[in-house]
């Protein structure tokens, strides 16, 4: 496997009830998620066989379901649940995520805030 082989999903928009403020958990808001899954892509590249690669649609659908059921305060906690879900789906593959809150409730701030986490990465 090339050390750079990855399946990428970018800008997955998820509606979830996450935030420190009570109204964030009550009404919900948009988040964006990027994920990187390390996988040897050479067999699928050579054979054009989808059975030789990871089915990223499973992750997208599972993450959408998770987001609709979630109630928590921090991106840190949710990011841990996301990594757990990905590991349940694909095993202990190298993985990295970036989870962003699209509209942080900070007066005068129009950008995004987020967390970046990883598991099973090479040192």
Coordinates of N, CA, C and O in Angstrom, one line a residue:
X1 N 0.8 -1.2 0.0 CA 0.0 0.0 0.0 C 0.9 1.2 0.0 O 1.8 1.3 0.7
X2 N 0.5 2.2 -0.8 CA 1.2 3.5 -0.8 C 0.8 4.1 0.5 O -0.4 4.1 0.9
X3 N 1.7 4.8 1.2 CA 1.4 5.5 2.5 C 0.4 6.6 2.3 O -0.2 7.0 3.3
X4 N 0.2 7.0 1.1 CA -0.8 8.1 0.8 C -2.1 7.6 0.3 O -3.0 8.4 0.0
X5 N -2.3 6.3 0.2 CA -3.6 5.8 -0.3 C -4.7 6.1 0.7 O -4.6 5.8 1.9
X6 N -5.7 6.8 0.3 CA -6.8 7.2 1.2 C -8.1 7.3 0.4 O -8.2 7.7 -0.8
X7 N -9.2 6.9 1.1 CA -10.6 7.3 0.6 C -10.9 8.6 1.3 O -10.8 8.7 2.5
X8 N -11.4 9.5 0.5 CA -11.7 10.9 1.1 C -13.2 11.2 0.9 O -13.8 10.9 -0.2
X9 N -13.8 11.7 1.9 CA -15.1 12.2 1.9 C -15.0 13.6 2.4 O -14.6 13.8 3.6
X10 N -15.4 14.6 1.6 CA -15.2 16.0 2.1 C -16.6 16.7 2.1 O -17.5 16.5 1.3
X11 N -16.7 17.6 3.1 CA -17.9 18.5 3.2 C -19.2 17.7 3.3 O -20.2 18.2 2.7
X12 N -19.2 16.7 4.1 CA -20.4 16.0 4.4 C -21.2 16.9 5.4 O -20.7 17.2 6.5
X13 N -22.4 17.3 5.0 CA -23.2 18.2 5.8 C -24.1 17.4 6.7 O -24.8 16.5 6.2
X14 N -24.1 17.7 8.0 CA -24.9 16.9 9.0 C -25.6 17.9 9.9 O -25.0 18.8 10.4
X15 N -26.9 17.6 10.1 CA -27.7 18.4 11.0 C -27.7 17.6 12.3 O -28.0 16.5 12.4
X16 N -27.2 18.3 13.4 CA -27.1 17.7 14.7 C -27.4 18.6 15.8 O -27.4 19.8 15.6
X17 N -27.8 18.1 17.0 CA -28.1 18.8 18.2 C -26.9 18.8 19.1 O -26.9 18.1 20.1
X18 N -25.9 19.6 18.8 CA -24.6 19.6 19.5 C -24.3 21.1 19.8 O -24.4 21.9 19.0
X19 N -23.9 21.3 21.1 CA -23.5 22.6 21.5 C -23.6 22.8 23.0 O -24.3 22.2 23.7
X20 N -22.8 23.8 23.4 CA -22.8 24.1 24.9 C -24.0 24.8 25.3 O -24.6 24.6 26.4
X21 N -24.5 25.7 24.4 CA -25.7 26.5 24.7 C -27.0 25.6 24.6 O -27.1 24.8 23.6
X22 N -27.9 25.7 25.5 CA -29.1 24.9 25.4 C -29.9 25.0 24.1 O -30.4 24.0 23.6
X23 N -29.9 26.2 23.5 CA -30.7 26.3 22.3 C -30.0 25.6 21.1 O -30.7 25.2 20.2
X24 N -28.7 25.4 21.2 CA -28.0 24.6 20.1 C -28.4 23.2 20.2 O -28.6 22.5 19.1
X25 N -28.6 22.7 21.4 CA -29.0 21.3 21.5 C -30.5 21.1 21.3 O -31.0 20.1 20.8
X26 N -31.3 22.2 21.5 CA -32.7 22.1 21.3 C -33.1 22.2 19.8 O -33.9 21.4 19.4
X27 N -32.5 23.2 19.1 CA -32.9 23.4 17.8 C -32.0 22.7 16.7 O -32.5 22.5 15.6
X28 N -30.8 22.5 17.1 CA -29.9 21.9 16.1 C -29.2 22.9 15.2 O -29.6 24.0 15.2
X29 N -28.2 22.4 14.4 CA -27.5 23.3 13.5 C -26.7 22.4 12.6 O -26.5 21.2 12.8
X30 N -26.2 23.1 11.5 CA -25.4 22.4 10.5 C -23.9 22.2 11.0 O -23.3 23.1 11.6
X31 N -23.4 21.1 10.6 CA -21.9 20.8 10.8 C -21.4 20.2 9.4 O -22.2 19.7 8.6
X32 N -20.1 20.3 9.3 CA -19.5 19.7 8.1 C -18.4 18.8 8.6 O -17.7 19.1 9.6
X33 N -18.2 17.7 7.9 CA -17.3 16.6 8.2 C -16.5 16.2 7.0 O -17.0 16.0 5.9
X34 N -15.2 16.2 7.2 CA -14.2 15.6 6.2 C -13.7 14.3 6.9 O -13.4 14.3 8.1
X35 N -13.6 13.2 6.1 CA -13.0 12.0 6.6 C -12.0 11.4 5.6 O -12.2 11.6 4.4
X36 N -10.9 10.8 6.2 CA -9.9 10.2 5.4 C -9.7 8.8 6.0 O -9.5 8.6 7.2
X37 N -9.9 7.8 5.1 CA -9.7 6.4 5.5 C -8.5 5.8 4.8 O -8.6 5.7 3.5
X38 N -7.5 5.4 5.5 CA -6.4 4.7 4.8 C -6.7 3.3 4.3 O -7.3 2.5 5.1
X39 N -6.4 3.1 3.1 CA -6.8 1.8 2.5 C -5.9 1.6 1.3 O -5.6 2.5 0.6
X40 N -5.5 0.3 1.1 CA -4.6 0.0 -0.1 C -5.6 0.0 -1.3 O -6.4 -0.9 -1.4
X41 N -5.4 1.0 -2.2 CA -6.3 1.1 -3.3 C -5.7 0.4 -4.6 O -6.4 0.5 -5.6
X42 N -4.6 -0.2 -4.5 CA -3.9 -0.7 -5.7 C -4.7 -1.9 -6.3 O -4.8 -2.0 -7.5
X43 N -5.3 -2.8 -5.5 CA -6.1 -3.9 -6.1 C -7.3 -3.4 -6.8 O -7.6 -3.8 -7.9
X44 N -8.1 -2.4 -6.2 CA -9.2 -1.9 -6.9 C -8.8 -1.1 -8.2 O -9.5 -1.1 -9.2
X45 N -7.7 -0.4 -8.1 CA -7.2 0.4 -9.2 C -6.8 -0.5 -10.4 O -7.1 -0.2 -11.5
X46 N -6.2 -1.7 -10.1 CA -5.8 -2.6 -11.1 C -7.0 -3.4 -11.7 O -7.1 -3.6 -12.9
X47 N -8.0 -3.8 -10.8 CA -9.0 -4.7 -11.3 C -10.4 -4.0 -11.6 O -11.2 -4.6 -12.2
X48 N -10.5 -2.8 -11.1 CA -11.8 -2.1 -11.3 C -12.9 -2.8 -10.5 O -14.1 -2.8 -10.9
X49 N -12.6 -3.5 -9.4 CA -13.5 -4.3 -8.7 C -13.9 -3.5 -7.4 O -13.0 -3.3 -6.5
X50 N -15.1 -3.1 -7.2 CA -15.5 -2.4 -6.0 C -15.4 -3.2 -4.8 O -15.3 -2.6 -3.7
X51 N -15.3 -4.5 -4.9 CA -15.2 -5.3 -3.7 C -13.8 -5.2 -3.1 O -13.5 -5.7 -2.0
X52 N -12.9 -4.6 -3.8 CA -11.5 -4.5 -3.4 C -11.2 -3.1 -2.6 O -10.1 -2.9 -2.3
X53 N -12.3 -2.4 -2.5 CA -12.1 -1.1 -1.8 C -13.1 -0.9 -0.7 O -13.9 -1.8 -0.5
X54 N -13.1 0.2 0.0 CA -14.0 0.5 1.0 C -15.3 1.2 0.4 O -15.2 2.0 -0.4
X55 N -16.4 0.8 0.9 CA -17.7 1.4 0.5 C -18.0 2.6 1.4 O -18.5 2.5 2.5
X56 N -17.6 3.8 0.8 CA -17.8 5.0 1.6 C -19.2 5.4 1.8 O -19.6 6.1 2.7
X57 N -20.1 4.8 1.0 CA -21.6 5.1 1.2 C -22.1 4.6 2.5 O -23.0 5.2 3.2
X58 N -21.5 3.5 3.0 CA -21.8 3.0 4.3 C -21.5 4.0 5.4 O -22.3 4.2 6.3
X59 N -20.4 4.6 5.3 CA -20.0 5.6 6.3 C -20.9 6.8 6.3 O -21.4 7.3 7.3
X60 N -21.2 7.3 5.0 CA -22.0 8.5 4.9 C -23.4 8.2 5.5 O -23.9 9.0 6.3
X61 N -24.0 7.1 5.2 CA -25.3 6.8 5.7 C -25.3 6.6 7.2 O -26.2 7.1 7.9
X62 N -24.3 5.9 7.7 CA -24.2 5.7 9.2 C -24.0 7.0 9.9 O -24.6 7.2 11.0
X63 N -23.2 7.9 9.4 CA -23.0 9.2 10.0 C -24.2 10.1 10.0 O -24.5 10.8 10.9
X64 N -25.0 10.0 8.9 CA -26.2 10.7 8.8 C -27.2 10.3 9.9 O -27.9 11.1 10.5
X65 N -27.3 8.9 10.0 CA -28.2 8.4 11.1 C -27.7 8.8 12.5 O -28.5 9.2 13.3
X66 N -26.4 8.7 12.7 CA -25.8 9.1 14.0 C -26.2 10.5 14.4 O -26.6 10.8 15.5
X67 N -26.0 11.4 13.4 CA -26.2 12.8 13.6 C -27.7 13.1 14.0 O -27.9 14.0 14.9
X68 N -28.6 12.4 13.5 CA -30.0 12.7 13.8 C -30.4 12.2 15.2 O -31.3 12.8 15.8
X69 N -29.6 11.3 15.7 CA -29.9 10.8 17.1 C -29.1 11.4 18.2 O -29.4 11.2 19.4
X70 N -28.2 12.2 17.8 CA -27.2 12.7 18.8 C -27.6 13.9 19.6 O -28.3 14.8 19.0
X71 N -27.3 13.9 20.8 CA -27.5 15.1 21.7 C -26.2 15.2 22.6 O -26.0 14.3 23.5
X72 N -25.4 16.2 22.4 CA -24.2 16.3 23.3 C -23.7 17.8 23.2 O -24.3 18.6 22.4
X73 N -22.8 18.1 24.1 CA -22.3 19.5 24.2 C -21.1 19.8 23.3 O -21.0 20.9 22.8
X74 N -20.2 18.9 23.2 CA -18.9 19.2 22.6 C -18.6 18.5 21.2 O -19.0 17.3 21.0
X75 N -17.9 19.2 20.4 CA -17.4 18.6 19.1 C -16.4 17.5 19.5 O -16.3 16.5 18.8
X76 N -15.7 17.6 20.6 CA -14.7 16.6 21.0 C -15.4 15.3 21.3 O -14.9 14.2 20.8
X77 N -16.5 15.3 22.0 CA -17.3 14.1 22.2 C -17.8 13.5 21.0 O -17.7 12.3 20.7
X78 N -18.5 14.3 20.1 CA -19.0 13.8 18.9 C -17.9 13.2 18.0 O -18.1 12.2 17.4
X79 N -16.8 13.9 18.0 CA -15.7 13.3 17.1 C -15.3 11.9 17.6 O -14.9 11.1 16.8
X80 N -15.3 11.7 18.9 CA -15.0 10.4 19.4 C -16.0 9.4 19.0 O -15.7 8.2 18.6
X81 N -17.3 9.7 19.0 CA -18.3 8.8 18.5 C -18.2 8.6 17.0 O -18.5 7.4 16.6
X82 N -17.8 9.6 16.2 CA -17.6 9.4 14.8 C -16.4 8.4 14.6 O -16.6 7.4 13.8
X83 N -15.3 8.5 15.3 CA -14.2 7.6 15.1 C -14.6 6.2 15.5 O -14.2 5.2 14.9
X84 N -15.4 6.1 16.6 CA -15.9 4.8 17.0 C -16.7 4.1 15.9 O -16.6 2.9 15.6
X85 N -17.6 4.9 15.3 CA -18.5 4.4 14.3 C -17.7 3.9 13.1 O -17.9 2.9 12.5
X86 N -16.7 4.7 12.6 CA -15.9 4.4 11.5 C -15.1 3.1 11.8 O -14.9 2.2 10.9
X87 N -14.6 3.0 13.0 CA -13.8 1.8 13.4 C -14.7 0.6 13.4 O -14.3 -0.5 13.0
X88 N -16.0 0.7 13.8 CA -16.9 -0.4 13.8 C -17.2 -0.8 12.4 O -17.4 -2.0 12.1
X89 N -17.3 0.1 11.4 CA -17.6 -0.2 10.1 C -16.4 -0.9 9.3 O -16.6 -1.8 8.6
X90 N -15.2 -0.3 9.5 CA -14.0 -0.7 8.7 C -12.9 -1.3 9.5 O -11.9 -1.7 8.8
X91 N -13.0 -1.4 10.8 CA -11.8 -2.0 11.5 C -10.8 -0.9 11.8 O -11.0 0.3 11.6
X92 N -9.7 -1.3 12.4 CA -8.7 -0.4 12.8 C -7.8 0.2 11.7 O -6.6 0.0 11.7
X93 N -8.4 0.7 10.7 CA -7.6 1.3 9.6 C -7.2 2.7 10.0 O -7.8 3.4 10.8
X94 N -6.1 3.3 9.3 CA -5.8 4.7 9.6 C -7.0 5.6 9.2 O -7.5 5.4 8.1
X95 N -7.3 6.5 10.1 CA -8.4 7.3 9.8 C -8.2 8.7 10.4 O -7.5 8.8 11.5
X96 N -8.7 9.7 9.8 CA -8.6 11.1 10.3 C -9.9 11.8 9.9 O -10.5 11.5 8.9
X97 N -10.4 12.7 10.8 CA -11.6 13.5 10.6 C -11.3 14.9 10.9 O -10.5 15.2 11.7
X98 N -12.1 15.8 10.3 CA -12.2 17.2 10.7 C -13.7 17.5 10.8 O -14.4 17.3 9.8
X99 N -14.1 17.9 11.9 CA -15.5 18.2 12.2 C -15.7 19.6 12.5 O -15.0 20.2 13.4
X100 N -16.5 20.3 11.7 CA -16.7 21.8 11.8 C -18.1 22.2 12.1 O -19.0 21.7 11.5
X101 N -18.2 23.2 13.0 CA -19.5 23.8 13.3 C -19.6 25.0 12.3 O -18.7 25.8 12.3
X102 N -20.6 25.0 11.5 CA -20.7 26.0 10.5 C -21.0 27.4 11.0 O -20.5 28.4 10.3
X103 N -21.7 27.6 12.1 CA -22.0 28.9 12.6 C -21.8 28.9 14.2 O -22.8 28.7 14.9
X104 N -20.6 29.2 14.6 CA -20.4 29.2 16.0 C -21.1 30.4 16.6 O -21.1 31.5 16.1
X105 N -21.7 30.3 17.8 CA -22.5 31.4 18.4 C -21.5 32.3 19.2 O -21.6 32.5 20.4
X106 N -20.6 32.9 18.4 CA -19.7 33.9 19.0 C -20.0 35.2 18.3 O -19.9 35.4 17.1
X107 N -20.4 36.3 19.1 CA -20.7 37.6 18.5 C -19.5 38.1 17.7 O -18.4 38.1 18.0
X108 N -19.9 38.5 16.4 CA -18.9 39.1 15.6 C -18.0 38.2 14.8 O -17.1 38.6 14.1
X109 N -18.3 36.9 14.9 CA -17.5 35.8 14.3 C -18.3 35.1 13.2 O -19.4 34.6 13.6
X110 N -17.9 35.1 12.0 CA -18.6 34.5 10.9 C -17.9 33.3 10.4 O -18.4 32.7 9.4
X111 N -16.9 32.8 11.0 CA -16.1 31.7 10.4 C -16.6 30.4 11.0 O -17.7 30.3 11.6
X112 N -15.8 29.3 10.9 CA -16.1 28.0 11.4 C -15.1 27.7 12.5 O -14.0 28.1 12.5
X113 N -15.6 26.8 13.4 CA -14.7 26.2 14.4 C -14.8 24.7 14.3 O -15.8 24.2 13.7
X114 N -13.7 24.0 14.7 CA -13.8 22.6 14.5 C -12.7 21.9 15.3 O -11.9 22.5 16.0
X115 N -12.7 20.6 15.1 CA -11.7 19.7 15.7 C -11.2 18.8 14.7 O -11.9 18.4 13.7
X116 N -9.9 18.4 14.8 CA -9.3 17.4 13.9 C -8.8 16.3 14.8 O -8.1 16.5 15.8
X117 N -9.2 15.1 14.4 CA -8.8 13.9 15.2 C -8.3 12.8 14.3 O -8.7 12.8 13.1
X118 N -7.6 11.8 14.8 CA -7.2 10.7 14.0 C -7.0 9.5 14.9 O -6.8 9.6 16.2
X119 N -7.0 8.3 14.3 CA -6.7 7.0 14.9 C -5.9 6.2 14.0 O -6.0 6.2 12.8
X120 N -5.1 5.3 14.6 CA -4.3 4.3 13.9 C -3.4 4.9 12.8 O -3.1 4.2 11.8
X121 N -2.9 6.1 13.0 CA -2.0 6.7 12.1 C -0.6 6.2 12.3 O -0.2 5.9 13.5
X122 N 0.2 6.2 11.3 CA 1.6 5.8 11.5 C 2.4 6.9 12.2 O 2.0 8.1 12.0
X123 N 3.4 6.5 13.0 CA 4.1 7.6 13.8 C 4.9 8.5 12.8 O 5.2 8.2 11.8

